[in-house]
């Protein structure tokens, strides 16, 4: 029966849904048509009927969802006119649309701002780019202001009580609100000034469609400015009542600027023909209010903007018959005609043809015409007020009709809510049935637990009987396997039941939460609709009050008209006085101009004398600069000649120098030659400024002499052939340098002087120096310091990455494994983490000790020069840090493989040994130059011992885990005969011998690899000690030879794509 009763309600709900869907589709089509017609690329003003439909659409759907769904697809980046009209429509929607429109627009705040930024620096032929930028900034400011102060609507039509409530009692809030209103007004005025600046103020421009397209948005700007001006006056009077006048000096100045700008804008707009029938623009007072006098607030009058309905004006003009328009004009003339006739009949025409009464009559006629014009104007204003009130009544009637439709919708929605409530009740009954099923499932799970306990007791009995019945092991094994299978089946069934129970509980909870959420949502919507109905009633009451206020404002306008006529007469008198002052100023300016012409002639004569004197001084300066250049060239020749003389000095034979120092001097000389060429070219261009050439010559001479002397000293330590070639190139360099300097002495050969031959000779010296450098160095010594820092940083980064990967493996293994495997993996990964932390502390201690060594040993030299001077030690640090980083990466890879069962435990043990050896190499490389009493050296040694302990922990945890995981199996030889046992024993001995042979061969292979490794990477210790300036210790030099190569102290930098050179472990004791 219940289902039969529900059939009509279901049919009714489906009909209402189809009707609402059709209405929605018609509404969306209408909105799309209005938006496309309002926002297009034609340069015509926006039509009010399209804007009105869009605004009514926002009130219908209580938001701007439909508008923004179509506005997102508009081609704003491609057309400035489309962007301009879009801003205009958006401004009208925010002002006159639904109150939720502001929230919808705030969601697209970034797109509006981006549209303004897009057209900021773009200039188009219509001039809309800059206007769109200003308009978008105005809209963003408007949205920010009304979002922050939600009590003030976007139309700015708020009462003084609302403004007082928004400002509050805190004077800081009032001060901040005043600043925000100032910024709001600035944005409005900037847009208005930009539009008027682009347009010619003539009537023709304002009547063209192109000009009207730009002027149309100014109607909303005038509306906003009138309210903002009133708010500013109110807030400033409130501030002056609480704060001293000096504090508000800046506010007053800013208000005066905005007052004059706004007054200028309104006056210009009032003179335009376009605005005369669309808006009644208010007039501002002659002077701004005096905020220092509190009584001036009573004199303030709020400016009122009146906008008649354009469509109703047009209909009124079409519907009114013609005779009604001419009656008001014809009646005075008809009444005056009989009066004139009676006057002539009574007195007759004047005898002389002229009388004073004619003049009085003409004067009275002119006054009558003026009064007629004023009466017509007053009638027009009254008619506009009436039309505005009618438009407001019509809008309220439409809103009332919408509320009726909304009420009908609410009834339909209440019916739907009732149906949904019944459905929720049915779901609750289903939920109760599901709860009963859940209780039954719990009972079944308890029964299975009881059966499981019984089976567990039975299993204990079987285990006890197994010790007694050892002879019947085969039967016992079968029984045990059967009980294990039943136990596993019981465990699986228990898990499945628990999973099903948990899933049922979660589904019931989710359904209950959804139902409760739907009920809350429906109740909230019902409350909102009731609140909207109350608001509509309050709006009707406020509209009636507004009609009464308009009647009072008409009387005020009449009084204001009388006051304006008096002010016009005063301004005419002021204008005449200003004209007299202008004539006087023009006469004084003419006399001043004559006097300045005479003074200008005198100054020109003095300027010519000064220019001639400056030419003489300039010539004298050029001569002095050339003399300075000659002196510098002579001194440079002496320096190079002294260097050449040093080559043949017997005392110079005992001196020596390193190829690295020679390379540094040669490179510096090449740089000085480049600067010398630049200075020479600059001097040759104008022959005026010789400063850069003199500086370059001084540096060139000293560096060239240093290169020659260093090349000769380096030749004393080189082979005979290299020494001869190096000496010859040094002499060639000196010869070419002296020849170049001789060319600079005379002005004839100065321009043709070229140091290219000197540059070639120095490059040859540089190549020989590079050939003389030790072969193991493959990094520039100037770069060694940077390489050390980079390698230490890379090592630290590798260790940090290793710790991160271990943490990831730890979390992953906790998810994937259980039992003994989880325990083994956690122990191995924890020990690896401790080892990485110890290595990180070791790297930090090594870095601190290295900085201490550099600071104590470099002296006056720079850090780079210290690394270059101790290049072997630096390369040892680089190799050691590379080895540590590589070892950390390898350990993480090995640990990952062990956890995933794709690697061997032996790989992890070998990586631990390699890391311990690499850290020992890093410690040894750092200790070479460290002070024995250094505290940081002790810290480094302690960190090294800690690393060895952690590496031992990794090895121990790996071996323990291997023993737990690897199943060695039980050896059962009970069923084997004596012959079979003997055969198995021989086979086992054969395997042992084979494995021992393989072990010996692998050890020999390992020894060969290490030997080759040391041959490639090792450097003789005597050469290392000579290069670093150290003496080799006695026990090192006297070390006995052994089959295995000795541990090299420093090694060559490994190739980046290969495994770094790792030193061997400690030698056998």
Tab-separated table of N, CA and C in Angstrom, residues 803 805-814 822-836 891-892 894-896 898-899 908 954 957-958:
chain	number	residue	atom	x	y	z
A	803	UNK	N	71.891	7.770	4.159
A	803	UNK	CA	71.033	7.705	5.351
A	803	UNK	C	69.570	7.764	4.943
A	805	UNK	N	68.208	6.840	2.062
A	805	UNK	CA	67.813	5.577	1.420
A	805	UNK	C	67.640	4.452	2.438
A	806	UNK	N	68.499	4.444	3.467
A	806	UNK	CA	68.371	3.405	4.499
A	806	UNK	C	67.058	3.572	5.247
A	807	UNK	N	66.679	4.840	5.532
A	807	UNK	CA	65.394	5.071	6.201
A	807	UNK	C	64.232	4.595	5.330
A	808	UNK	N	64.313	4.846	4.022
A	808	UNK	CA	63.262	4.372	3.126
A	808	UNK	C	63.203	2.839	3.113
A	809	UNK	N	64.388	2.192	3.077
A	809	UNK	CA	64.411	0.727	3.100
A	809	UNK	C	63.855	0.187	4.410
A	810	UNK	N	64.109	0.907	5.516
A	810	UNK	CA	63.603	0.471	6.812
A	810	UNK	C	62.076	0.496	6.819
A	811	UNK	N	61.493	1.604	6.361
A	811	UNK	CA	60.031	1.684	6.325
A	811	UNK	C	59.431	0.665	5.359
A	812	UNK	N	60.110	0.416	4.228
A	812	UNK	CA	59.595	-0.540	3.254
A	812	UNK	C	59.654	-1.965	3.786
A	813	UNK	N	60.747	-2.323	4.467
A	813	UNK	CA	60.880	-3.693	4.970
A	813	UNK	C	59.913	-3.947	6.124
A	814	UNK	N	59.544	-2.885	6.858
A	814	UNK	CA	58.541	-3.070	7.908
A	814	UNK	C	57.163	-3.348	7.324
A	822	UNK	N	62.141	-9.746	9.354
A	822	UNK	CA	62.031	-8.341	9.745
A	822	UNK	C	63.059	-7.992	10.812
A	823	UNK	N	63.254	-8.884	11.773
A	823	UNK	CA	64.242	-8.621	12.841
A	823	UNK	C	65.647	-8.515	12.261
A	824	UNK	N	65.997	-9.428	11.333
A	824	UNK	CA	67.344	-9.408	10.730
A	824	UNK	C	67.527	-8.133	9.904
A	825	UNK	N	66.531	-7.790	9.086
A	825	UNK	CA	66.646	-6.590	8.247
A	825	UNK	C	66.776	-5.326	9.093
A	826	UNK	N	65.995	-5.221	10.166
A	826	UNK	CA	66.083	-4.037	11.029
A	826	UNK	C	67.455	-3.932	11.678
A	827	UNK	N	67.994	-5.085	12.139
A	827	UNK	CA	69.308	-5.042	12.779
A	827	UNK	C	70.380	-4.601	11.795
A	828	UNK	N	70.336	-5.122	10.565
A	828	UNK	CA	71.357	-4.756	9.563
A	828	UNK	C	71.215	-3.279	9.188
A	829	UNK	N	69.988	-2.827	8.933
A	829	UNK	CA	69.792	-1.428	8.512
A	829	UNK	C	70.121	-0.453	9.633
A	830	UNK	N	69.808	-0.824	10.887
A	830	UNK	CA	70.164	0.054	12.012
A	830	UNK	C	71.670	0.184	12.154
A	831	UNK	N	72.384	-0.934	11.988
A	831	UNK	CA	73.851	-0.860	12.074
A	831	UNK	C	74.427	-0.043	10.915
A	832	UNK	N	73.824	-0.161	9.715
A	832	UNK	CA	74.291	0.655	8.578
A	832	UNK	C	74.031	2.143	8.842
A	833	UNK	N	72.884	2.442	9.432
A	833	UNK	CA	72.587	3.850	9.759
A	833	UNK	C	73.589	4.407	10.756
A	834	UNK	N	73.916	3.608	11.798
A	834	UNK	CA	74.920	4.069	12.780
A	834	UNK	C	76.269	4.275	12.115
A	835	UNK	N	76.630	3.396	11.173
A	835	UNK	CA	77.906	3.551	10.482
A	835	UNK	C	77.926	4.829	9.642
A	836	UNK	N	76.796	5.133	8.955
A	836	UNK	CA	76.755	6.350	8.142
A	836	UNK	C	76.852	7.604	9.013
A	891	UNK	N	77.623	0.531	-0.056
A	891	UNK	CA	77.022	-0.154	1.107
A	891	UNK	C	75.507	-0.080	1.038
A	892	UNK	N	74.968	1.086	0.678
A	892	UNK	CA	73.512	1.209	0.580
A	892	UNK	C	72.958	0.269	-0.491
A	894	UNK	N	74.301	-2.557	-1.520
A	894	UNK	CA	74.404	-3.931	-1.024
A	894	UNK	C	73.332	-4.221	0.013
A	895	UNK	N	73.090	-3.264	0.922
A	895	UNK	CA	72.040	-3.468	1.923
A	895	UNK	C	70.668	-3.595	1.265
A	896	UNK	N	70.433	-2.817	0.233
A	896	UNK	CA	69.161	-2.916	-0.485
A	896	UNK	C	68.995	-4.297	-1.114
A	898	UNK	N	70.431	-7.083	-0.101
A	898	UNK	CA	70.266	-8.091	0.951
A	898	UNK	C	68.832	-8.082	1.457
A	899	UNK	N	68.265	-6.894	1.650
A	899	UNK	CA	66.888	-6.821	2.150
A	899	UNK	C	65.908	-7.396	1.138
A	908	UNK	N	77.912	-7.143	1.720
A	908	UNK	CA	77.769	-6.152	2.781
A	908	UNK	C	78.972	-6.155	3.709
A	954	UNK	N	78.382	-3.617	11.894
A	954	UNK	CA	77.718	-4.025	10.655
A	954	UNK	C	78.088	-5.457	10.286
A	957	UNK	N	76.359	-7.835	12.823
A	957	UNK	CA	74.924	-7.988	12.588
A	957	UNK	C	74.654	-8.740	11.287
A	958	UNK	N	75.509	-8.551	10.282
A	958	UNK	CA	75.324	-9.280	9.018
A	958	UNK	C	75.544	-10.780	9.211
